[in-house]
């Protein structure tokens, strides 16, 4: 099969392998109604929230209900050297789920039990299909919470596989810091365990961290042990508008450099505020804005907020507008989380090409401001949001997917931005992962030697190259 033009940069990966009828028969015999070959189900599992289209879906979808189900499905696929693509809720953004080499999808959304909460140790063990909102609902009565918050209600398995983070990472870290232990079904269909519930360990290679961020290319995660945190005694949220993006960014840089333990600090540009206002009926001032949250004791929260207000005022920021009740806070953060969908709705029929660069905090202004000027000059509608306390921000270029010229222009903007971030000692992806879209950039960022080491690991752990093949790097 020829790669569609918009996938030309990963053309060698687009090579569907035959899925023998014998495998489909064996899956039907083992899984019965838990296995579907209906086109609608396959299509849904062969795409994600990226702008990619036109790739054939997986040949079948297995709805796993246990680790044994996952192990049996992987073993059957391995016998036929057929690819296996783990599936959480499909909210990834970089073409992670496309069945570029054919194969079967293993959907783990039915493995959605919270297995044990150890409140005394601040840990929880879950199945991979538990979503982040479900987890926080189920543990509410313990006085603990799980802070990692990608905008979407993603699965914990998917978040583990993409090394996700989100708005709270500036204070609580990412999945890298918050996954303690895993159960993983390997490419050979064996379930292994990595890590323990202990806070630290020096026991051998850190396989947990190898699997976190491996995007389904090394195994299927079937159990995850996570760190939890006490719900903060006091929480307050505020918004502050600025005369320019630069003023907002300088406020953030100074806040982080002073060591203020702010829990969330999100940049939203004026375009996005307009889109969010239209979508969520908010009436926010249509200027660049920081949306912030402070956690701690009442006195601690007050002190943090006062420090940030002083810094903001130095940069021309307006007075803080406070969201005082939990309902108001939820409304603000829901609007922030809906920014992506607000943007998509602002241009009917469009798809977003998302960027995800992340740079050291001192380089944030250098990286961001030139990119804003380039995006403005391009004429392509865009939104800009960012977990700027981490140095991480996202442009979403809103392209007509049927217009190759627009797609090319957006990719060129993305390319220039990534090159800039890498030159500033940053990364092409702070949290979304590489998938298909950022494969070329990984080579630029990590270098040939490091990518070769990744290939060596992949070949050793997955000799038939069946685990989500054609993603992250080319073999
Ligand atoms: C509106 C919106 C906002 C977003 N904001 C953020 C954000 O702020 N921060 C952020 O990090 N991400 C963000 N994302 C991206 C996305 O939510 C994350 O990448 C998320 O971690 C994907 O989880 P999922 O359950 O949807 O995984 P899927 O999309 O189903 O899968 C993602 C990858 O993980 C693999 N995978 C899934 N489950 C398993 C498993 N059990 N074992 C092994 N591999 C597995 C898949 O094969 C695939 O490669 C956003 C997405 C949207 C649509």
Tab-separated table of C-alpha atoms in Angstrom, residues 137-438:
chain	number	residue	atom	x	y	z
A	137	UNK	CA	-13.908	9.706	42.201
A	138	UNK	CA	-13.225	6.271	43.699
A	139	UNK	CA	-10.577	7.437	46.181
A	140	UNK	CA	-12.277	10.695	47.217
A	141	UNK	CA	-13.254	9.365	50.642
A	142	UNK	CA	-9.609	8.599	51.530
A	143	UNK	CA	-8.623	12.291	51.496
A	144	UNK	CA	-6.055	11.488	48.789
A	145	UNK	CA	-5.890	12.291	45.099
A	146	UNK	CA	-3.967	11.439	41.940
A	147	UNK	CA	-2.767	14.701	40.412
A	148	UNK	CA	-1.749	13.897	36.827
A	149	UNK	CA	-4.262	15.592	34.624
A	150	UNK	CA	-4.043	15.486	30.834
A	151	UNK	CA	-6.989	17.423	29.478
A	152	UNK	CA	-8.752	14.301	28.264
A	153	UNK	CA	-10.203	11.692	30.636
A	154	UNK	CA	-7.435	9.346	29.544
A	155	UNK	CA	-6.830	5.810	30.817
A	156	UNK	CA	-4.071	5.239	33.367
A	157	UNK	CA	-2.606	2.608	31.001
A	158	UNK	CA	-2.502	5.097	28.117
A	159	UNK	CA	-1.064	7.793	30.387
A	160	UNK	CA	1.627	5.361	31.519
A	161	UNK	CA	2.408	4.389	27.933
A	162	UNK	CA	2.735	8.022	26.770
A	163	UNK	CA	4.465	9.296	29.956
A	164	UNK	CA	1.679	11.851	30.183
A	165	UNK	CA	1.433	14.912	32.362
A	166	UNK	CA	-0.709	18.046	32.187
A	167	UNK	CA	-1.694	21.053	34.231
A	168	UNK	CA	-0.514	19.830	37.661
A	169	UNK	CA	2.932	18.598	36.619
A	170	UNK	CA	4.687	21.807	37.656
A	171	UNK	CA	4.019	20.811	41.279
A	172	UNK	CA	3.461	17.031	41.255
A	173	UNK	CA	5.577	15.766	38.340
A	174	UNK	CA	4.603	13.524	35.433
A	175	UNK	CA	3.830	9.817	35.036
A	176	UNK	CA	7.610	9.276	35.167
A	177	UNK	CA	7.698	10.430	38.795
A	178	UNK	CA	4.376	8.899	39.825
A	179	UNK	CA	4.430	5.292	38.585
A	180	UNK	CA	6.005	2.997	41.178
A	181	UNK	CA	5.374	-0.465	39.765
A	182	UNK	CA	3.821	-2.246	36.812
A	183	UNK	CA	2.546	-5.560	35.564
A	184	UNK	CA	3.334	-5.919	31.862
A	185	UNK	CA	2.483	-8.584	29.294
A	186	UNK	CA	5.577	-8.930	27.131
A	187	UNK	CA	5.744	-9.532	23.388
A	188	UNK	CA	6.043	-13.245	24.181
A	189	UNK	CA	2.747	-13.204	26.123
A	190	UNK	CA	4.297	-13.560	29.617
A	191	UNK	CA	3.150	-11.339	32.499
A	192	UNK	CA	6.094	-9.801	34.381
A	193	UNK	CA	6.288	-7.323	37.260
A	194	UNK	CA	8.534	-4.279	37.504
A	195	UNK	CA	9.152	-2.157	40.626
A	196	UNK	CA	7.514	-2.404	44.056
A	197	UNK	CA	5.403	-0.225	46.366
A	198	UNK	CA	8.569	0.967	48.125
A	199	UNK	CA	9.295	4.640	47.650
A	200	UNK	CA	12.726	3.916	46.196
A	201	UNK	CA	14.808	0.986	44.956
A	202	UNK	CA	18.299	0.307	43.626
A	203	UNK	CA	17.449	-3.188	42.418
A	204	UNK	CA	18.810	-3.627	38.911
A	205	UNK	CA	17.732	-1.966	35.692
A	206	UNK	CA	14.785	0.387	36.090
A	207	UNK	CA	12.320	-1.488	33.888
A	208	UNK	CA	9.399	0.550	35.185
A	209	UNK	CA	10.869	3.682	33.690
A	210	UNK	CA	11.664	1.834	30.461
A	211	UNK	CA	8.026	0.857	30.016
A	212	UNK	CA	6.672	4.288	31.052
A	213	UNK	CA	6.640	6.201	27.764
A	214	UNK	CA	7.180	3.155	25.538
A	215	UNK	CA	3.879	3.794	23.701
A	216	UNK	CA	2.825	0.150	23.553
A	217	UNK	CA	5.993	-0.822	21.660
A	218	UNK	CA	7.479	-3.063	24.390
A	219	UNK	CA	4.459	-4.699	26.023
A	220	UNK	CA	0.899	-4.245	27.260
A	221	UNK	CA	0.588	-2.677	30.717
A	222	UNK	CA	-1.973	-4.631	32.750
A	223	UNK	CA	-1.531	-3.207	36.262
A	224	UNK	CA	-0.130	0.094	37.548
A	225	UNK	CA	0.854	1.165	41.078
A	226	UNK	CA	0.786	4.944	41.485
A	227	UNK	CA	1.719	7.527	44.091
A	228	UNK	CA	-1.138	9.477	45.685
A	229	UNK	CA	-1.116	12.839	47.477
A	230	UNK	CA	-3.167	14.259	50.365
A	231	UNK	CA	-5.895	16.595	49.127
A	232	UNK	CA	-4.565	20.090	49.879
A	233	UNK	CA	-6.025	21.832	52.911
A	234	UNK	CA	-6.614	24.997	50.884
A	235	UNK	CA	-6.965	25.487	47.122
A	236	UNK	CA	-7.480	28.755	45.328
A	237	UNK	CA	-7.551	29.571	41.642
A	238	UNK	CA	-7.126	32.882	39.882
A	239	UNK	CA	-6.888	34.312	36.394
A	240	UNK	CA	-4.776	37.259	35.379
A	241	UNK	CA	-4.733	39.001	31.976
A	242	UNK	CA	-1.626	40.584	30.477
A	243	UNK	CA	-0.910	43.172	27.808
A	244	UNK	CA	1.200	40.658	25.849
A	245	UNK	CA	2.206	37.001	25.759
A	246	UNK	CA	5.712	38.109	26.649
A	247	UNK	CA	4.496	39.770	29.874
A	248	UNK	CA	2.651	36.593	30.872
A	249	UNK	CA	5.639	34.390	30.092
A	250	UNK	CA	8.076	36.612	31.987
A	251	UNK	CA	5.749	36.396	35.015
A	252	UNK	CA	5.858	32.604	34.871
A	253	UNK	CA	9.621	32.430	34.470
A	254	UNK	CA	10.172	34.651	37.500
A	255	UNK	CA	7.616	32.716	39.572
A	256	UNK	CA	9.350	29.405	38.890
A	257	UNK	CA	12.839	30.824	39.341
A	258	UNK	CA	11.804	32.179	42.765
A	259	UNK	CA	10.722	28.664	43.761
A	260	UNK	CA	7.040	29.462	44.346
A	261	UNK	CA	5.401	25.987	44.614
A	262	UNK	CA	2.506	26.932	42.335
A	263	UNK	CA	0.285	23.929	41.550
A	264	UNK	CA	-0.883	24.964	38.081
A	265	UNK	CA	0.053	27.823	35.781
A	266	UNK	CA	-1.430	27.711	32.316
A	267	UNK	CA	-0.969	30.195	29.489
A	268	UNK	CA	-3.899	30.824	27.165
A	269	UNK	CA	-3.391	33.245	24.273
A	270	UNK	CA	-6.005	35.784	23.178
A	271	UNK	CA	-7.118	33.585	20.197
A	272	UNK	CA	-7.862	30.735	22.549
A	273	UNK	CA	-9.654	32.955	25.068
A	274	UNK	CA	-11.960	34.052	22.219
A	275	UNK	CA	-12.609	30.412	21.246
A	276	UNK	CA	-13.202	29.365	24.863
A	277	UNK	CA	-15.562	32.309	25.447
A	278	UNK	CA	-17.614	31.306	22.403
A	279	UNK	CA	-17.647	27.611	23.384
A	280	UNK	CA	-18.115	27.812	27.162
A	281	UNK	CA	-19.974	31.173	27.382
A	282	UNK	CA	-17.431	32.614	29.812
A	283	UNK	CA	-16.970	36.331	29.069
A	284	UNK	CA	-13.235	36.291	29.895
A	285	UNK	CA	-11.165	39.341	28.927
A	286	UNK	CA	-9.833	38.558	25.420
A	287	UNK	CA	-6.153	39.076	26.175
A	288	UNK	CA	-3.290	36.668	26.920
A	289	UNK	CA	-4.037	35.116	30.260
A	290	UNK	CA	-2.548	33.000	33.007
A	291	UNK	CA	-4.821	30.573	34.770
A	292	UNK	CA	-3.311	29.592	38.123
A	293	UNK	CA	-3.972	27.377	41.106
A	294	UNK	CA	-2.342	27.405	44.536
A	295	UNK	CA	-2.341	24.450	46.958
A	296	UNK	CA	-1.255	24.295	50.602
A	297	UNK	CA	-2.213	25.565	54.031
A	298	UNK	CA	-4.443	28.679	54.040
A	299	UNK	CA	-1.436	30.826	55.028
A	300	UNK	CA	0.821	29.152	52.452
A	301	UNK	CA	-1.692	29.642	49.653
A	302	UNK	CA	-2.103	33.316	50.608
A	303	UNK	CA	1.655	33.864	50.617
A	304	UNK	CA	2.154	32.161	47.214
A	305	UNK	CA	-0.684	34.151	45.662
A	306	UNK	CA	0.644	37.455	47.003
A	307	UNK	CA	4.123	36.757	45.612
A	308	UNK	CA	2.756	35.906	42.162
A	309	UNK	CA	0.464	38.949	42.165
A	310	UNK	CA	3.463	41.192	42.836
A	311	UNK	CA	5.429	39.593	40.007
A	312	UNK	CA	2.448	39.868	37.632
A	313	UNK	CA	1.980	43.554	38.506
A	314	UNK	CA	5.649	44.231	37.662
A	315	UNK	CA	4.914	42.875	34.174
A	316	UNK	CA	1.719	44.876	33.652
A	317	UNK	CA	-0.682	42.100	34.652
A	318	UNK	CA	-4.177	43.054	35.777
A	319	UNK	CA	-5.439	42.338	39.286
A	320	UNK	CA	-6.188	38.658	39.924
A	321	UNK	CA	-9.777	37.552	39.467
A	322	UNK	CA	-10.415	34.787	41.961
A	323	UNK	CA	-12.489	31.655	41.505
A	324	UNK	CA	-13.449	31.225	45.124
A	325	UNK	CA	-15.936	28.333	45.143
A	326	UNK	CA	-15.128	24.766	44.001
A	327	UNK	CA	-17.886	25.153	41.365
A	328	UNK	CA	-16.252	28.277	39.888
A	329	UNK	CA	-12.863	26.550	39.900
A	330	UNK	CA	-14.290	23.549	38.120
A	331	UNK	CA	-15.936	25.829	35.542
A	332	UNK	CA	-12.621	27.561	34.804
A	333	UNK	CA	-10.619	24.360	34.542
A	334	UNK	CA	-13.299	22.689	32.446
A	335	UNK	CA	-13.105	25.643	30.072
A	336	UNK	CA	-9.305	25.208	29.934
A	337	UNK	CA	-9.650	21.491	29.289
A	338	UNK	CA	-12.226	22.180	26.580
A	339	UNK	CA	-9.909	24.645	24.818
A	340	UNK	CA	-8.972	21.993	22.243
A	341	UNK	CA	-12.597	21.226	21.399
A	342	UNK	CA	-13.494	24.961	21.456
A	343	UNK	CA	-10.725	25.514	18.913
A	344	UNK	CA	-11.829	22.635	16.676
A	345	UNK	CA	-15.392	23.985	16.694
A	346	UNK	CA	-14.175	27.456	15.740
A	347	UNK	CA	-13.345	26.146	12.253
A	348	UNK	CA	-15.865	23.493	11.214
A	349	UNK	CA	-14.292	20.474	9.511
A	350	UNK	CA	-10.760	21.330	10.629
A	351	UNK	CA	-8.220	19.057	12.333
A	352	UNK	CA	-5.498	20.284	14.684
A	353	UNK	CA	-1.801	19.677	14.165
A	354	UNK	CA	-0.485	19.932	17.719
A	355	UNK	CA	2.982	20.912	18.805
A	356	UNK	CA	4.360	19.844	22.190
A	357	UNK	CA	7.782	21.413	22.657
A	358	UNK	CA	9.220	21.808	26.146
A	359	UNK	CA	12.320	23.818	27.050
A	360	UNK	CA	14.207	24.717	30.228
A	361	UNK	CA	12.288	27.492	31.945
A	362	UNK	CA	14.960	30.165	31.301
A	363	UNK	CA	14.550	29.529	27.542
A	364	UNK	CA	10.752	29.688	27.471
A	365	UNK	CA	10.413	33.268	26.192
A	366	UNK	CA	13.072	32.696	23.489
A	367	UNK	CA	11.267	29.593	22.281
A	368	UNK	CA	7.729	30.894	22.420
A	369	UNK	CA	7.806	34.473	21.181
A	370	UNK	CA	9.418	33.896	17.768
A	371	UNK	CA	7.045	30.975	17.206
A	372	UNK	CA	4.029	33.193	17.913
A	373	UNK	CA	5.310	35.717	15.353
A	374	UNK	CA	5.745	32.914	12.783
A	375	UNK	CA	2.280	31.498	13.440
A	376	UNK	CA	0.719	34.974	13.102
A	377	UNK	CA	2.538	35.561	9.810
A	378	UNK	CA	1.433	32.182	8.376
A	379	UNK	CA	-2.265	33.096	8.207
A	380	UNK	CA	-3.219	29.639	9.564
A	381	UNK	CA	-5.742	29.882	12.409
A	382	UNK	CA	-4.256	28.523	15.610
A	383	UNK	CA	-4.691	28.238	19.328
A	384	UNK	CA	-1.920	28.413	21.911
A	385	UNK	CA	-2.097	26.904	25.375
A	386	UNK	CA	0.711	25.865	27.638
A	387	UNK	CA	1.739	24.244	30.867
A	388	UNK	CA	4.228	27.066	30.935
A	389	UNK	CA	5.496	26.437	34.460
A	390	UNK	CA	7.160	23.356	32.935
A	391	UNK	CA	8.367	25.230	29.840
A	392	UNK	CA	5.822	23.184	27.824
A	393	UNK	CA	3.328	24.697	25.382
A	394	UNK	CA	1.099	23.613	22.506
A	395	UNK	CA	0.211	25.387	19.311
A	396	UNK	CA	-2.741	23.768	17.575
A	397	UNK	CA	-2.673	24.734	13.897
A	398	UNK	CA	-6.251	24.387	12.680
A	399	UNK	CA	-5.923	23.023	9.168
A	400	UNK	CA	-8.349	21.876	6.514
A	401	UNK	CA	-7.295	18.202	6.312
A	402	UNK	CA	-8.161	18.145	2.591
A	403	UNK	CA	-5.806	21.037	1.798
A	404	UNK	CA	-2.228	19.774	1.306
A	405	UNK	CA	-0.832	23.320	1.157
A	406	UNK	CA	-2.232	24.169	4.595
A	407	UNK	CA	-0.974	20.917	6.042
A	408	UNK	CA	2.486	21.554	4.611
A	409	UNK	CA	2.557	25.090	6.009
A	410	UNK	CA	1.522	23.883	9.489
A	411	UNK	CA	4.135	21.124	9.409
A	412	UNK	CA	6.749	23.692	8.420
A	413	UNK	CA	5.793	25.852	11.419
A	414	UNK	CA	6.009	22.783	13.639
A	415	UNK	CA	9.391	21.887	12.179
A	416	UNK	CA	10.822	25.356	12.795
A	417	UNK	CA	9.482	25.350	16.344
A	418	UNK	CA	10.930	21.927	17.156
A	419	UNK	CA	14.316	22.885	15.711
A	420	UNK	CA	14.261	25.983	17.903
A	421	UNK	CA	13.327	23.985	21.020
A	422	UNK	CA	16.064	21.428	20.394
A	423	UNK	CA	18.618	24.205	19.840
A	424	UNK	CA	17.518	25.624	23.213
A	425	UNK	CA	18.253	22.234	24.860
A	426	UNK	CA	14.600	21.257	24.959
A	427	UNK	CA	12.499	18.448	23.530
A	428	UNK	CA	10.112	17.915	20.612
A	429	UNK	CA	7.557	16.362	22.975
A	430	UNK	CA	7.040	17.242	26.616
A	431	UNK	CA	4.094	14.920	27.172
A	432	UNK	CA	2.250	13.655	24.080
A	433	UNK	CA	4.913	11.187	22.964
A	434	UNK	CA	6.445	10.493	19.563
A	435	UNK	CA	3.897	8.191	17.901
A	436	UNK	CA	4.179	8.579	14.128
A	437	UNK	CA	4.188	12.330	13.917
A	438	UNK	CA	7.422	13.113	15.751
